[in-house]
Amino acid sequence: MSKLMLHAGAVPMTYRELTEMDSDHYKPLTPTHKPIPHWKVADTIRASLTPFSDYSVVSEEYGVSHKGKNCFGAMSLRKDGDKRGDYEMFYGWRHSNIMQFSLRCGLGDKFFICDNMAFHIESEIQGAKHTSNVDVTFKERLDELNQGLFAKGGALHHRNDSYLRHELTYRDSDHIIMEAVRQKALPKTKAMLVDQEFRKPSYNYGTNGMTILDLKHAFTHINKGTFYGDQIKKTQTMHKVLDSYCV
């Protein structure tokens, strides 16, 4: 799976394979616990995207862990007339039927040339716990969440455009990399790797090689393979660090 970075023990799956999972993956833990099949979560999310945007799901990838109880998904989004040929927006989500975390959904970008993936925003769905009224509240709360997420979708493109306009010196990139380490967007053991990737990139991104966007590519390339949950947190923090230099 190219977009969905899974941790050890996780299993990649297609949507069809989700529908073929047995009922054990949504077996109640208590008399009041009402978990939801992962395929149903995917269907509800897909249906909820349409009213709030003109994007369509063009591909989707999934992974499950903890004996199938937890699910992670990435849905690639495109729309008619979209002129951006360098990257696409994706909708990422995670769902747990063993109450490790509530349903969380977010938006990110994935650059075609390198498969680099980064989250821009993630939100937790509120008021839809796995209890007796979950079927009534789940879609309503999800609709509320998606309406807010897609209202911020334009900010994702604005951010990348801004990164491309801002040029750096190597001294600037050193400061940003160390600040990313201090903010825990990057393990200190990977600082030199990001620096090397920025100076000698593995791909031709079609830029001048000295922009904040190029440094973002270096961060996301080096972080490939990071556990999905950590990747979400680290890339959001990375964007905050990059934003602080983009003024």
Coordinates of N, CA and C in Angstrom, one line a residue:
M1 N 0.9 -1.2 0.0 CA 0.0 0.0 0.0 C 0.9 1.2 0.0
S2 N 0.7 2.1 -0.9 CA 1.6 3.2 -1.1 C 1.3 4.4 -0.2
K3 N 0.0 4.7 0.1 CA -0.4 5.9 0.8 C -0.5 5.6 2.3
L4 N -1.0 4.4 2.7 CA -1.3 4.2 4.1 C -0.1 3.5 4.7
M5 N 0.5 4.2 5.6 CA 1.7 3.7 6.3 C 1.2 2.9 7.6
L6 N 1.4 1.6 7.6 CA 0.9 0.8 8.7 C 2.1 0.3 9.6
H7 N 1.7 0.1 10.9 CA 2.8 -0.3 11.8 C 2.9 -1.9 11.8
A8 N 3.9 -2.4 12.4 CA 4.1 -3.8 12.4 C 2.9 -4.6 13.0
G9 N 2.5 -5.6 12.3 CA 1.3 -6.4 12.7 C 0.0 -6.0 12.1
A10 N 0.0 -4.8 11.4 CA -1.2 -4.4 10.7 C -1.3 -5.0 9.3
V11 N -2.5 -5.2 8.9 CA -2.7 -5.9 7.6 C -3.4 -5.0 6.6
P12 N -2.8 -4.8 5.4 CA -3.5 -4.0 4.4 C -4.7 -4.7 3.9
M13 N -5.7 -4.0 3.5 CA -7.0 -4.6 3.0 C -7.6 -3.7 1.9
T14 N -8.4 -4.3 1.1 CA -9.2 -3.6 0.1 C -10.6 -3.4 0.8
Y15 N -11.4 -2.6 0.1 CA -12.8 -2.4 0.6 C -13.5 -3.7 0.6
R16 N -13.4 -4.5 -0.5 CA -14.1 -5.8 -0.6 C -13.7 -6.7 0.6
E17 N -12.4 -6.7 0.9 CA -12.0 -7.5 2.1 C -12.6 -7.1 3.4
L18 N -12.8 -5.7 3.5 CA -13.5 -5.3 4.7 C -14.9 -5.9 4.8
T19 N -15.6 -5.9 3.7 CA -16.9 -6.4 3.7 C -17.0 -7.9 4.0
E20 N -15.9 -8.6 3.8 CA -15.8 -10.0 4.0 C -15.3 -10.4 5.4
M21 N -15.0 -9.5 6.2 CA -14.5 -9.8 7.6 C -15.7 -10.3 8.4
D22 N -15.4 -11.3 9.3 CA -16.4 -11.9 10.1 C -16.9 -10.9 11.2
S23 N -17.9 -11.2 11.8 CA -18.5 -10.3 12.8 C -17.7 -10.2 14.1
D24 N -16.7 -11.0 14.2 CA -15.9 -10.9 15.5 C -15.2 -9.6 15.6
H25 N -15.0 -8.9 14.5 CA -14.3 -7.6 14.6 C -15.1 -6.5 15.1
Y26 N -16.4 -6.7 15.2 CA -17.3 -5.7 15.9 C -18.1 -6.4 17.0
K27 N -17.5 -7.3 17.7 CA -18.2 -8.0 18.8 C -18.2 -7.0 20.0
P28 N -19.4 -6.8 20.6 CA -19.5 -5.9 21.8 C -18.6 -6.3 22.9
L29 N -18.0 -5.3 23.6 CA -17.2 -5.6 24.8 C -18.0 -5.6 26.1
T30 N -19.1 -4.9 26.1 CA -20.0 -4.8 27.2 C -21.5 -4.8 26.7
P31 N -22.4 -4.9 27.6 CA -23.8 -4.9 27.2 C -24.3 -3.7 26.5
T32 N -23.6 -2.5 26.8 CA -24.0 -1.3 26.1 C -23.1 -0.9 25.0
H33 N -22.1 -1.7 24.7 CA -21.2 -1.4 23.6 C -21.7 -1.8 22.3
K34 N -21.9 -0.9 21.3 CA -22.4 -1.2 20.0 C -21.5 -0.8 18.9
P35 N -20.4 -1.6 18.7 CA -19.4 -1.3 17.7 C -20.0 -1.4 16.3
I36 N -19.3 -0.9 15.3 CA -19.8 -0.8 13.9 C -18.8 -1.5 13.0
P37 N -19.3 -2.3 12.0 CA -18.4 -2.9 11.0 C -17.6 -1.9 10.3
H38 N -16.3 -2.2 10.0 CA -15.5 -1.2 9.4 C -16.0 -0.8 8.0
W39 N -16.6 -1.7 7.2 CA -17.1 -1.4 5.9 C -18.2 -0.4 6.0
K40 N -19.0 -0.5 7.1 CA -20.1 0.4 7.3 C -19.6 1.8 7.6
V41 N -18.5 1.9 8.3 CA -17.9 3.2 8.6 C -17.4 3.8 7.3
A42 N -16.8 3.0 6.4 CA -16.3 3.5 5.1 C -17.4 3.9 4.3
D43 N -18.5 3.2 4.2 CA -19.7 3.6 3.4 C -20.3 4.9 3.9
T44 N -20.4 5.0 5.2 CA -21.0 6.2 5.8 C -20.1 7.5 5.5
I45 N -18.8 7.3 5.6 CA -17.9 8.4 5.3 C -18.0 8.8 3.9
R46 N -18.0 7.8 3.0 CA -18.0 8.1 1.5 C -19.3 8.8 1.2
A47 N -20.4 8.4 1.8 CA -21.7 9.1 1.5 C -21.7 10.5 2.1
S48 N -21.0 10.7 3.2 CA -21.0 12.0 3.8 C -20.1 13.0 3.1
L49 N -19.2 12.6 2.2 CA -18.3 13.5 1.5 C -19.1 14.3 0.5
T50 N -20.0 13.7 -0.2 CA -20.7 14.3 -1.3 C -21.4 15.7 -1.1
P51 N -22.2 15.8 0.0 CA -22.9 17.0 0.2 C -22.1 18.2 0.5
F52 N -20.8 18.1 0.9 CA -20.0 19.2 1.4 C -18.9 19.6 0.5
S53 N -18.7 18.8 -0.6 CA -17.6 19.2 -1.5 C -18.0 18.6 -2.9
D54 N -17.2 19.1 -3.9 CA -17.4 18.6 -5.3 C -16.3 17.6 -5.6
Y55 N -15.7 17.0 -4.5 CA -14.7 16.0 -4.7 C -15.3 14.6 -4.8
S56 N -14.7 13.7 -5.5 CA -15.1 12.3 -5.6 C -14.0 11.4 -5.1
V57 N -14.3 10.3 -4.6 CA -13.3 9.3 -4.1 C -12.9 8.5 -5.4
V58 N -11.6 8.6 -5.7 CA -11.0 8.0 -6.9 C -10.3 6.7 -6.5
S59 N -9.9 6.5 -5.3 CA -9.2 5.3 -4.8 C -9.3 5.3 -3.3
E60 N -9.2 4.1 -2.8 CA -9.3 4.0 -1.3 C -8.4 2.8 -0.9
E61 N -7.8 2.9 0.3 CA -6.9 1.9 0.8 C -7.2 1.8 2.3
Y62 N -7.0 0.6 2.8 CA -7.3 0.3 4.2 C -6.3 -0.6 4.9
G63 N -6.3 -0.5 6.2 CA -5.4 -1.4 7.0 C -6.1 -1.7 8.3
V64 N -6.0 -2.9 8.8 CA -6.6 -3.2 10.1 C -5.5 -3.8 11.0
S65 N -5.7 -3.6 12.3 CA -4.8 -4.1 13.3 C -5.5 -4.6 14.5
H66 N -4.8 -5.1 15.5 CA -5.4 -5.6 16.8 C -6.5 -6.6 16.4
K67 N -6.1 -7.6 15.6 CA -7.0 -8.7 15.2 C -8.2 -8.2 14.5
G68 N -8.0 -7.2 13.7 CA -9.1 -6.6 12.9 C -10.0 -5.6 13.6
K69 N -9.7 -5.3 14.9 CA -10.6 -4.5 15.6 C -10.5 -3.0 15.3
N70 N -9.2 -2.6 14.9 CA -9.0 -1.2 14.5 C -8.8 -1.1 13.0
C71 N -9.3 0.0 12.4 CA -9.2 0.2 11.0 C -8.7 1.6 10.7
F72 N -7.9 1.7 9.6 CA -7.3 2.9 9.2 C -7.6 3.0 7.7
G73 N -8.0 4.2 7.2 CA -8.4 4.3 5.8 C -7.8 5.6 5.2
A74 N -7.6 5.5 3.9 CA -7.2 6.7 3.1 C -7.9 6.7 1.8
M75 N -8.7 7.8 1.6 CA -9.5 7.9 0.3 C -8.9 9.1 -0.5
S76 N -8.5 8.8 -1.7 CA -7.9 9.8 -2.6 C -9.1 10.6 -3.2
L77 N -9.0 11.9 -3.2 CA -10.1 12.8 -3.7 C -9.6 13.6 -4.9
R78 N -10.5 13.6 -5.9 CA -10.2 14.5 -7.1 C -11.6 15.1 -7.5
K79 N -11.5 16.2 -8.2 CA -12.7 16.8 -8.7 C -12.6 17.3 -10.1
D80 N -13.7 17.4 -10.9 CA -13.6 17.8 -12.3 C -13.0 19.2 -12.4
G81 N -12.1 19.4 -13.3 CA -11.5 20.7 -13.5 C -10.3 20.9 -12.6
D82 N -10.0 20.0 -11.8 CA -8.8 20.2 -10.9 C -7.6 20.2 -11.7
K83 N -6.9 21.3 -11.6 CA -5.7 21.5 -12.5 C -4.4 21.2 -11.8
R84 N -4.5 20.7 -10.6 CA -3.2 20.4 -9.8 C -2.7 19.0 -10.2
G85 N -1.6 19.0 -10.9 CA -1.1 17.8 -11.4 C 0.0 17.2 -10.5
D86 N 0.4 18.0 -9.5 CA 1.5 17.5 -8.7 C 1.1 16.7 -7.5
Y87 N -0.1 17.0 -7.0 CA -0.6 16.3 -5.8 C -2.1 16.2 -5.8
E88 N -2.6 15.3 -4.9 CA -4.0 15.2 -4.7 C -4.4 15.3 -3.2
M89 N -5.6 15.6 -2.9 CA -6.0 15.7 -1.6 C -6.5 14.3 -1.2
F90 N -6.3 13.9 0.1 CA -6.8 12.6 0.5 C -7.6 12.8 1.9
Y91 N -8.5 12.0 2.1 CA -9.3 12.0 3.3 C -8.9 10.8 4.1
G92 N -8.3 11.0 5.3 CA -7.8 9.9 6.1 C -8.7 9.7 7.4
W93 N -8.9 8.5 7.8 CA -9.7 8.3 9.0 C -9.2 7.0 9.8
R94 N -9.5 7.0 11.0 CA -9.2 5.8 11.9 C -10.4 5.5 12.8
H95 N -10.6 4.2 13.0 CA -11.8 3.8 13.8 C -11.4 2.6 14.6
S96 N -11.8 2.6 15.9 CA -11.5 1.5 16.8 C -12.8 0.9 17.4
N97 N -12.9 -0.5 17.3 CA -14.0 -1.2 17.9 C -13.7 -1.7 19.3
I98 N -12.5 -1.4 19.8 CA -12.1 -1.8 21.1 C -11.8 -0.6 22.0
M99 N -12.4 0.6 21.6 CA -12.4 1.8 22.4 C -11.0 2.3 22.7
Q100 N -10.0 2.1 21.8 CA -8.7 2.7 21.9 C -8.7 4.2 21.6
F101 N -9.6 4.5 20.6 CA -9.7 5.9 20.2 C -11.1 6.1 19.5
S102 N -11.6 7.3 19.5 CA -12.9 7.5 18.8 C -12.6 7.7 17.3
L103 N -13.6 7.7 16.5 CA -13.5 8.0 15.1 C -12.9 9.3 14.9
R104 N -11.8 9.4 14.1 CA -11.1 10.6 13.8 C -10.9 10.7 12.3
C105 N -11.1 11.9 11.7 CA -11.1 12.1 10.3 C -10.3 13.3 10.0
G106 N -9.6 13.3 8.8 CA -8.8 14.5 8.5 C -8.5 14.6 7.0
L107 N -7.9 15.7 6.6 CA -7.5 16.0 5.2 C -6.0 16.1 5.2
G108 N -5.5 15.6 4.0 CA -4.0 15.7 3.8 C -3.7 15.8 2.3
D109 N -2.4 15.8 2.0 CA -2.0 15.8 0.6 C -1.1 14.6 0.3
K110 N -1.1 14.2 -0.9 CA -0.2 13.1 -1.3 C 0.4 13.5 -2.7
F111 N 1.7 13.7 -2.8 CA 2.4 14.1 -4.0 C 2.6 12.9 -4.9
F112 N 2.2 13.0 -6.2 CA 2.3 11.8 -7.1 C 3.7 11.3 -7.3
I113 N 4.6 12.2 -7.5 CA 5.9 11.7 -8.0 C 6.6 10.8 -6.9
C114 N 6.3 11.1 -5.7 CA 7.1 10.4 -4.6 C 6.2 9.6 -3.6
D115 N 4.9 9.8 -3.7 CA 4.0 9.2 -2.7 C 4.1 9.7 -1.3
N116 N 4.8 10.9 -1.2 CA 4.9 11.6 0.1 C 3.5 12.0 0.6
M117 N 3.2 11.7 1.8 CA 1.9 11.9 2.4 C 2.0 12.7 3.7
A118 N 1.1 13.7 3.8 CA 1.1 14.5 5.0 C -0.3 15.0 5.4
F119 N -0.6 14.9 6.7 CA -1.8 15.4 7.2 C -1.8 16.9 7.5
H120 N -2.8 17.6 7.1 CA -2.9 19.0 7.4 C -3.8 19.3 8.6
I121 N -4.9 18.5 8.7 CA -5.9 18.7 9.8 C -6.6 17.4 10.1
E122 N -6.8 17.1 11.4 CA -7.5 16.0 11.8 C -8.5 16.4 12.9
S123 N -9.7 15.9 12.9 CA -10.7 16.2 13.9 C -11.3 14.9 14.5
E124 N -11.7 15.0 15.7 CA -12.4 13.9 16.4 C -13.9 14.0 16.3
I125 N -14.6 13.0 15.9 CA -16.0 13.1 15.8 C -16.6 13.1 17.2
Q126 N -17.5 14.0 17.5 CA -18.0 14.2 18.8 C -19.4 13.6 18.9
G127 N -19.7 13.0 20.1 CA -21.1 12.6 20.4 C -21.6 11.4 19.6
A128 N -20.7 10.5 19.2 CA -21.2 9.3 18.5 C -20.4 8.1 19.0
K129 N -20.5 7.9 20.3 CA -19.9 6.7 20.9 C -20.6 5.4 20.5
H130 N -19.9 4.3 20.7 CA -20.5 3.0 20.4 C -21.5 2.6 21.4
T131 N -22.6 3.3 21.5 CA -23.7 2.9 22.4 C -25.0 2.7 21.6
S132 N -26.1 2.5 22.2 CA -27.3 2.1 21.6 C -27.8 3.1 20.5
N133 N -27.5 4.4 20.6 CA -27.9 5.4 19.6 C -26.9 5.7 18.6
V134 N -25.9 4.9 18.4 CA -24.8 5.2 17.5 C -25.3 5.3 16.1
D135 N -26.3 4.4 15.6 CA -26.7 4.5 14.2 C -27.5 5.8 14.0
V136 N -28.1 6.4 15.0 CA -28.8 7.6 14.8 C -27.9 8.8 14.8
T137 N -26.9 8.8 15.6 CA -26.0 10.0 15.8 C -24.8 10.0 14.9
F138 N -24.4 8.8 14.4 CA -23.1 8.7 13.7 C -23.0 9.5 12.5
K139 N -24.0 9.4 11.6 CA -24.0 10.1 10.3 C -24.2 11.6 10.6
E140 N -25.1 11.9 11.5 CA -25.3 13.3 11.8 C -24.0 14.0 12.3
R141 N -23.3 13.4 13.2 CA -22.1 14.0 13.7 C -21.0 14.0 12.6
L142 N -21.0 12.9 11.8 CA -20.0 12.9 10.7 C -20.2 14.0 9.7
D143 N -21.5 14.2 9.4 CA -21.8 15.3 8.5 C -21.3 16.7 9.0
E144 N -21.5 16.9 10.3 CA -21.1 18.1 10.9 C -19.6 18.3 10.8
L145 N -18.9 17.2 11.1 CA -17.4 17.2 11.0 C -16.9 17.4 9.6
N146 N -17.5 16.8 8.6 CA -17.0 16.9 7.3 C -17.3 18.3 6.7
Q147 N -18.4 18.9 7.1 CA -18.7 20.2 6.7 C -17.6 21.2 7.1
G148 N -17.2 21.0 8.4 CA -16.1 21.9 8.9 C -14.8 21.6 8.2
L149 N -14.5 20.3 7.9 CA -13.2 19.9 7.3 C -13.1 20.5 5.9
F150 N -14.1 20.4 5.1 CA -14.0 20.8 3.7 C -14.1 22.3 3.6
A151 N -14.6 23.0 4.6 CA -14.6 24.4 4.6 C -13.1 24.9 4.7
K152 N -12.3 24.0 5.2 CA -10.9 24.4 5.3 C -10.0 23.7 4.2
G153 N -10.7 23.1 3.3 CA -9.9 22.4 2.2 C -9.1 23.4 1.4
G154 N -9.6 24.6 1.2 CA -8.9 25.6 0.4 C -7.6 26.0 1.1
A155 N -7.6 25.9 2.4 CA -6.4 26.3 3.1 C -5.3 25.4 2.8
L156 N -5.6 24.1 2.6 CA -4.5 23.1 2.2 C -3.8 23.6 1.0
H157 N -4.5 24.0 -0.1 CA -3.9 24.4 -1.3 C -3.2 25.7 -1.1
H158 N -3.7 26.6 -0.3 CA -3.1 27.9 -0.1 C -1.8 27.7 0.6
R159 N -1.7 26.8 1.6 CA -0.5 26.5 2.3 C 0.6 26.0 1.4
N160 N 0.3 25.0 0.6 CA 1.3 24.5 -0.3 C 1.8 25.5 -1.3
D161 N 0.9 26.4 -1.8 CA 1.3 27.5 -2.7 C 2.2 28.4 -2.0
S162 N 1.9 28.7 -0.7 CA 2.7 29.6 0.0 C 4.1 29.0 0.3
Y163 N 4.2 27.7 0.6 CA 5.5 27.0 0.8 C 6.3 27.1 -0.5
L164 N 5.7 27.0 -1.7 CA 6.4 27.1 -2.9 C 7.0 28.5 -3.2
R165 N 6.3 29.5 -2.7 CA 6.8 30.9 -3.0 C 7.9 31.3 -2.0
H166 N 8.1 30.6 -0.9 CA 9.1 31.0 0.1 C 10.4 30.2 -0.1
E167 N 11.4 31.0 -0.4 CA 12.7 30.4 -0.6 C 13.5 30.4 0.7
L168 N 14.5 29.4 0.8 CA 15.3 29.2 2.0 C 16.8 29.2 1.6
T169 N 17.5 29.5 2.6 CA 19.0 29.3 2.6 C 19.2 28.0 3.4
Y170 N 20.4 27.4 3.3 CA 20.7 26.2 4.0 C 20.7 26.6 5.5
R171 N 21.1 27.8 5.9 CA 21.0 28.2 7.3 C 19.6 28.2 7.8
D172 N 18.7 28.7 6.9 CA 17.2 28.6 7.3 C 16.8 27.2 7.5
S173 N 17.1 26.3 6.6 CA 16.7 24.9 6.7 C 17.2 24.2 7.9
D174 N 18.4 24.6 8.3 CA 19.0 24.0 9.5 C 18.2 24.4 10.8
H175 N 17.8 25.7 10.8 CA 17.0 26.2 11.9 C 15.6 25.5 12.0
I176 N 15.0 25.3 10.8 CA 13.7 24.7 10.7 C 13.8 23.2 11.2
I177 N 14.8 22.5 10.7 CA 14.9 21.1 11.1 C 15.1 21.0 12.6
M178 N 15.9 21.8 13.2 CA 16.2 21.7 14.6 C 14.9 22.1 15.4
E179 N 14.1 23.1 14.9 CA 12.9 23.4 15.5 C 11.9 22.3 15.4
A180 N 11.9 21.6 14.3 CA 11.0 20.5 14.2 C 11.4 19.4 15.2
V181 N 12.7 19.2 15.4 CA 13.1 18.2 16.5 C 12.6 18.7 17.8
R182 N 12.8 20.0 18.1 CA 12.3 20.5 19.4 C 10.8 20.3 19.6
Q183 N 10.1 20.5 18.5 CA 8.6 20.4 18.6 C 8.1 19.0 18.5
K184 N 9.0 18.0 18.3 CA 8.7 16.6 18.2 C 8.0 16.2 16.9
A185 N 8.2 17.1 15.9 CA 7.7 16.7 14.6 C 8.7 15.8 13.9
L186 N 9.9 15.6 14.4 CA 10.9 14.8 13.8 C 11.8 14.2 14.9
P187 N 12.1 12.9 14.9 CA 13.1 12.4 15.9 C 14.5 12.9 15.6
K188 N 15.2 13.2 16.6 CA 16.5 13.8 16.4 C 17.5 12.9 15.6
T189 N 17.2 11.6 15.6 CA 18.0 10.6 14.8 C 17.8 10.7 13.3
K190 N 16.7 11.5 12.9 CA 16.4 11.6 11.5 C 16.8 13.0 11.0
A191 N 17.3 13.9 11.9 CA 17.6 15.3 11.5 C 18.6 15.3 10.3
M192 N 19.7 14.6 10.4 CA 20.7 14.6 9.4 C 20.1 14.0 8.1
L193 N 19.2 13.1 8.2 CA 18.7 12.5 7.0 C 17.8 13.5 6.2
V194 N 17.0 14.2 7.0 CA 16.2 15.3 6.4 C 17.1 16.3 5.7
D195 N 18.1 16.7 6.4 CA 19.0 17.7 5.8 C 19.7 17.2 4.5
Q196 N 20.1 15.9 4.5 CA 20.7 15.4 3.3 C 19.7 15.3 2.2
E197 N 18.4 14.9 2.5 CA 17.4 14.8 1.5 C 17.0 16.1 0.9
F198 N 17.1 17.2 1.8 CA 16.8 18.5 1.3 C 17.9 19.0 0.3
R199 N 19.1 18.7 0.7 CA 20.3 19.1 -0.2 C 20.4 18.3 -1.4
K200 N 20.1 17.0 -1.4 CA 20.2 16.1 -2.5 C 18.9 15.3 -2.6
P201 N 17.8 15.9 -3.1 CA 16.5 15.2 -3.1 C 16.5 13.9 -3.9
S202 N 15.7 12.9 -3.5 CA 15.6 11.7 -4.3 C 14.8 11.8 -5.5
Y203 N 14.0 12.9 -5.6 CA 13.1 13.1 -6.8 C 13.2 14.5 -7.3
N204 N 12.9 14.6 -8.6 CA 12.8 16.0 -9.2 C 11.4 16.5 -9.0
Y205 N 11.2 17.4 -8.1 CA 9.9 17.9 -7.8 C 9.4 19.1 -8.7
G206 N 10.3 19.5 -9.6 CA 9.9 20.5 -10.5 C 10.0 21.9 -9.9
T207 N 10.7 22.0 -8.8 CA 10.9 23.3 -8.1 C 12.4 23.7 -8.3
N208 N 12.7 24.9 -7.6 CA 14.1 25.3 -7.7 C 15.0 24.6 -6.6
G209 N 14.3 23.7 -5.8 CA 15.1 23.0 -4.8 C 15.4 23.7 -3.5
M210 N 15.0 24.9 -3.4 CA 15.3 25.7 -2.2 C 14.1 26.4 -1.5
T211 N 12.9 25.8 -1.6 CA 11.7 26.4 -1.1 C 11.3 25.6 0.2
I212 N 10.4 26.2 0.9 CA 9.8 25.5 2.1 C 9.1 24.2 1.6
L213 N 8.5 24.2 0.4 CA 7.9 23.0 -0.1 C 8.9 21.9 -0.3
D214 N 10.1 22.3 -0.7 CA 11.1 21.3 -0.9 C 11.5 20.7 0.4
L215 N 11.6 21.5 1.4 CA 11.9 21.0 2.8 C 10.8 20.1 3.3
K216 N 9.5 20.5 3.0 CA 8.4 19.6 3.4 C 8.6 18.2 2.7
H217 N 9.0 18.2 1.4 CA 9.2 16.9 0.7 C 10.2 16.1 1.5
A218 N 11.3 16.8 1.9 CA 12.4 16.1 2.6 C 11.9 15.4 3.9
F219 N 11.1 16.2 4.7 CA 10.5 15.7 5.9 C 9.6 14.4 5.6
T220 N 8.7 14.6 4.7 CA 7.7 13.5 4.5 C 8.4 12.3 3.8
H221 N 9.4 12.5 3.0 CA 10.1 11.4 2.4 C 10.8 10.5 3.4
I222 N 11.5 11.2 4.3 CA 12.2 10.5 5.4 C 11.3 9.8 6.4
N223 N 10.1 10.4 6.6 CA 9.2 9.8 7.5 C 8.3 8.7 6.9
K224 N 8.5 8.3 5.6 CA 7.7 7.3 5.1 C 7.9 6.0 5.9
G225 N 6.8 5.3 6.1 CA 6.8 4.0 6.8 C 6.5 4.2 8.3
T226 N 6.4 5.5 8.7 CA 6.0 5.8 10.1 C 4.7 5.2 10.4
F227 N 4.5 4.7 11.6 CA 3.2 4.2 12.1 C 2.1 5.3 11.9
Y228 N 1.0 4.9 11.3 CA -0.1 5.8 10.9 C -0.4 6.9 11.9
G229 N -0.7 6.5 13.2 CA -1.0 7.4 14.2 C 0.0 8.5 14.5
D230 N 1.3 8.0 14.5 CA 2.4 8.9 14.7 C 2.6 9.8 13.5
Q231 N 2.4 9.3 12.3 CA 2.5 10.1 11.1 C 1.5 11.3 11.1
I232 N 0.3 11.0 11.6 CA -0.7 12.1 11.7 C -0.2 13.2 12.6
K233 N 0.2 12.8 13.7 CA 0.6 13.9 14.7 C 1.9 14.6 14.2
K234 N 2.8 13.9 13.7 CA 4.1 14.5 13.3 C 3.9 15.4 12.1
T235 N 3.1 15.0 11.1 CA 3.0 15.9 10.0 C 2.2 17.2 10.3
Q236 N 1.2 17.0 11.2 CA 0.5 18.3 11.6 C 1.4 19.2 12.3
T237 N 2.3 18.7 13.2 CA 3.3 19.5 13.9 C 4.3 20.1 12.9
M238 N 4.7 19.3 12.0 CA 5.6 19.8 10.9 C 5.0 21.0 10.2
H239 N 3.8 20.9 9.9 CA 3.1 22.1 9.2 C 3.1 23.3 10.0
K240 N 2.9 23.2 11.3 CA 2.9 24.3 12.2 C 4.3 25.0 12.2
V241 N 5.4 24.1 12.3 CA 6.7 24.6 12.2 C 7.0 25.4 10.9
L242 N 6.7 24.7 9.8 CA 6.9 25.4 8.5 C 6.1 26.7 8.4
D243 N 4.9 26.7 8.9 CA 4.0 27.9 8.8 C 4.7 29.1 9.5
S244 N 5.4 28.8 10.6 CA 6.0 29.9 11.4 C 7.1 30.6 10.6
Y245 N 7.7 29.9 9.6 CA 8.7 30.5 8.8 C 8.2 31.1 7.5
C246 N 6.9 30.9 7.3 CA 6.2 31.3 6.0 C 5.4 32.6 6.2
V247 N 6.1 33.6 6.7 CA 5.4 34.9 6.9 C 6.0 36.0 6.1

